[in-house]
Amino acid sequence: MKIEGKIGLYKRTILKIFKICERVLKEDFKDVYVSINSVSDEEIQKLNREFRNIDKVTDVLSFPNLNKSSNEKLKKFSKFADFDTNLLFLGDIVISKNVAKKQAREYGHSLKREVCFLALHGFLHLLGFDHIKEEDEKIMIKLQNKILNEANL
């Protein structure tokens, strides 16, 4: 598993969370990578407007590289791995640093926990999970709580 981008101090913890996610989901992430970047409110609002037609600030956005459903295994997509590196690019995760700070205060937990939650939430979207339907939202919430608890966050 490889993470590229500007995520600051929490890269090691996010990698740990993704490793727990790998075990929980019974997936193999050793040959995959993601891009995670922390951006300003203005940048995330612009992306939200451009790609989702929602002109407001949000906490996290995911841009999957694969058209994957949550029950499909990554092995199926290995043919799309980069020819030179043999790594499979899952997609981009963009986190608003200001919204993360605000939400950490509102929820009464650390900024580290909030950034890690948002990274995990975005990562699950890259893996094909969503929360449009109530039953899918329950699955995502359960997974997020399990993984964050195992990471002691």
Tab-separated table of C-alpha atoms in Angstrom:
chain	number	residue	atom	x	y	z
A	1	MET	CA	0.000	0.000	0.000
A	2	LYS	CA	1.348	3.374	-0.970
A	3	ILE	CA	-0.025	6.830	-0.204
A	4	GLU	CA	0.975	9.853	-2.256
A	5	GLY	CA	0.061	13.466	-1.651
A	6	LYS	CA	0.095	16.048	1.120
A	7	ILE	CA	-1.631	14.717	4.215
A	8	GLY	CA	0.788	15.971	6.844
A	9	LEU	CA	1.575	14.258	10.113
A	10	TYR	CA	-1.003	11.499	9.882
A	11	LYS	CA	0.310	9.441	6.953
A	12	ARG	CA	1.660	6.642	9.179
A	13	THR	CA	-1.615	6.355	11.107
A	14	ILE	CA	-3.638	6.381	7.892
A	15	LEU	CA	-1.477	3.552	6.537
A	16	LYS	CA	-2.156	1.631	9.756
A	17	ILE	CA	-5.899	2.184	9.298
A	18	PHE	CA	-5.741	0.991	5.695
A	19	LYS	CA	-3.875	-2.139	6.870
A	20	ILE	CA	-6.681	-2.846	9.352
A	21	CYS	CA	-9.169	-2.208	6.542
A	22	GLU	CA	-7.282	-4.730	4.388
A	23	ARG	CA	-7.655	-7.393	7.067
A	24	VAL	CA	-11.299	-6.598	7.877
A	25	LEU	CA	-12.323	-6.618	4.208
A	26	LYS	CA	-10.117	-9.613	3.368
A	27	GLU	CA	-8.491	-7.638	0.552
A	28	ASP	CA	-4.909	-7.323	-0.622
A	29	PHE	CA	-3.671	-3.734	-0.746
A	30	LYS	CA	0.039	-4.425	-1.205
A	31	ASP	CA	0.007	-3.471	-4.893
A	32	VAL	CA	-2.293	-0.437	-4.682
A	33	TYR	CA	-1.843	3.254	-4.077
A	34	VAL	CA	-4.006	6.279	-3.412
A	35	SER	CA	-3.493	9.999	-3.465
A	36	ILE	CA	-4.609	11.913	-0.352
A	37	ASN	CA	-4.382	15.669	-0.136
A	38	SER	CA	-5.384	18.239	2.434
A	39	VAL	CA	-6.803	21.363	0.781
A	40	SER	CA	-8.402	24.695	1.617
A	41	ASP	CA	-12.135	25.321	1.858
A	42	GLU	CA	-12.003	27.200	-1.445
A	43	GLU	CA	-10.317	24.292	-3.225
A	44	ILE	CA	-12.725	21.655	-1.947
A	45	GLN	CA	-15.728	23.860	-2.729
A	46	LYS	CA	-14.466	24.306	-6.288
A	47	LEU	CA	-14.021	20.543	-6.686
A	48	ASN	CA	-17.442	19.873	-5.162
A	49	ARG	CA	-19.028	22.376	-7.555
A	50	GLU	CA	-17.134	21.088	-10.594
A	51	PHE	CA	-17.616	17.363	-10.068
A	52	ARG	CA	-20.832	17.100	-8.030
A	53	ASN	CA	-22.658	20.306	-8.949
A	54	ILE	CA	-22.856	21.187	-5.254
A	55	ASP	CA	-21.566	24.692	-4.607
A	56	LYS	CA	-20.551	24.368	-0.978
A	57	VAL	CA	-17.669	23.346	1.226
A	58	THR	CA	-17.560	19.702	2.295
A	59	ASP	CA	-15.255	17.619	4.480
A	60	VAL	CA	-14.008	14.925	2.081
A	61	LEU	CA	-14.303	14.030	-1.590
A	62	SER	CA	-13.287	10.819	-3.314
A	63	PHE	CA	-12.491	10.364	-6.959
A	64	PRO	CA	-12.343	6.637	-7.746
A	65	ASN	CA	-10.137	5.453	-10.575
A	66	LEU	CA	-12.027	2.159	-10.790
A	67	ASN	CA	-15.675	1.363	-11.308
A	68	LYS	CA	-15.676	-1.084	-8.396
A	69	SER	CA	-18.531	-2.293	-6.230
A	70	SER	CA	-17.944	-3.037	-2.550
A	71	ASN	CA	-18.216	-6.801	-3.091
A	72	GLU	CA	-15.712	-6.975	-5.975
A	73	LYS	CA	-12.129	-7.899	-5.114
A	74	LEU	CA	-9.229	-5.787	-6.325
A	75	LYS	CA	-7.620	-8.808	-8.026
A	76	LYS	CA	-10.275	-8.434	-10.711
A	77	PHE	CA	-8.834	-4.997	-11.553
A	78	SER	CA	-5.139	-5.962	-11.555
A	79	LYS	CA	-5.062	-5.742	-15.359
A	80	PHE	CA	-5.385	-1.951	-14.904
A	81	ALA	CA	-2.152	-1.708	-12.900
A	82	ASP	CA	0.479	0.758	-14.067
A	83	PHE	CA	2.739	-0.947	-16.598
A	84	ASP	CA	5.953	0.481	-15.083
A	85	THR	CA	5.247	0.214	-11.359
A	86	ASN	CA	2.750	-2.682	-11.385
A	87	LEU	CA	0.688	-0.681	-8.860
A	88	LEU	CA	-3.059	-0.217	-9.139
A	89	PHE	CA	-4.183	3.385	-8.630
A	90	LEU	CA	-7.440	3.394	-6.614
A	91	GLY	CA	-8.066	7.135	-6.869
A	92	ASP	CA	-7.850	10.465	-5.091
A	93	ILE	CA	-9.076	11.551	-1.664
A	94	VAL	CA	-9.294	15.264	-0.884
A	95	ILE	CA	-9.837	16.488	2.688
A	96	SER	CA	-10.663	20.026	3.795
A	97	LYS	CA	-8.226	20.819	6.575
A	98	ASN	CA	-10.463	23.586	7.964
A	99	VAL	CA	-13.606	21.440	8.001
A	100	ALA	CA	-11.615	18.637	9.661
A	101	LYS	CA	-10.514	21.047	12.419
A	102	LYS	CA	-14.058	22.340	12.877
A	103	GLN	CA	-15.579	18.850	13.015
A	104	ALA	CA	-12.940	17.627	15.466
A	105	ARG	CA	-13.932	20.449	17.835
A	106	GLU	CA	-17.671	19.821	17.301
A	107	TYR	CA	-17.363	16.074	17.941
A	108	GLY	CA	-14.968	16.518	20.861
A	109	HIS	CA	-12.134	14.415	19.517
A	110	SER	CA	-8.651	15.024	18.161
A	111	LEU	CA	-7.801	16.403	14.750
A	112	LYS	CA	-5.823	13.219	14.154
A	113	ARG	CA	-8.928	11.104	14.683
A	114	GLU	CA	-11.008	13.317	12.380
A	115	VAL	CA	-8.453	13.336	9.552
A	116	CYS	CA	-8.063	9.564	9.860
A	117	PHE	CA	-11.840	9.095	9.820
A	118	LEU	CA	-12.163	11.242	6.698
A	119	ALA	CA	-9.312	9.383	4.979
A	120	LEU	CA	-10.947	6.045	5.825
A	121	HIS	CA	-14.345	7.276	4.665
A	122	GLY	CA	-12.842	8.409	1.370
A	123	PHE	CA	-10.917	5.156	1.028
A	124	LEU	CA	-14.083	3.098	1.469
A	125	HIS	CA	-15.658	5.133	-1.331
A	126	LEU	CA	-12.670	4.277	-3.549
A	127	LEU	CA	-13.338	0.617	-2.740
A	128	GLY	CA	-16.932	0.930	-3.948
A	129	PHE	CA	-18.793	1.565	-0.689
A	130	ASP	CA	-21.406	4.302	-0.522
A	131	HIS	CA	-24.098	5.620	1.806
A	132	ILE	CA	-26.875	6.590	-0.559
A	133	LYS	CA	-29.204	3.874	0.737
A	134	GLU	CA	-29.791	3.534	4.470
A	135	GLU	CA	-28.650	-0.109	4.570
A	136	ASP	CA	-25.404	0.797	2.769
A	137	GLU	CA	-24.844	3.680	5.168
A	138	LYS	CA	-25.176	1.263	8.117
A	139	ILE	CA	-22.547	-1.004	6.551
A	140	MET	CA	-20.135	1.914	6.087
A	141	ILE	CA	-20.674	3.225	9.605
A	142	LYS	CA	-20.126	-0.227	11.099
A	143	LEU	CA	-16.907	-0.714	9.097
A	144	GLN	CA	-15.590	2.747	9.978
A	145	ASN	CA	-16.272	2.261	13.687
A	146	LYS	CA	-14.697	-1.215	13.736
A	147	ILE	CA	-11.554	-0.063	11.938
A	148	LEU	CA	-11.108	3.131	13.964
A	149	ASN	CA	-11.670	1.251	17.225
A	150	GLU	CA	-9.035	-1.319	16.263
A	151	ALA	CA	-6.671	1.577	15.530
A	152	ASN	CA	-7.439	3.031	19.001
A	153	LEU	CA	-8.821	6.246	17.543
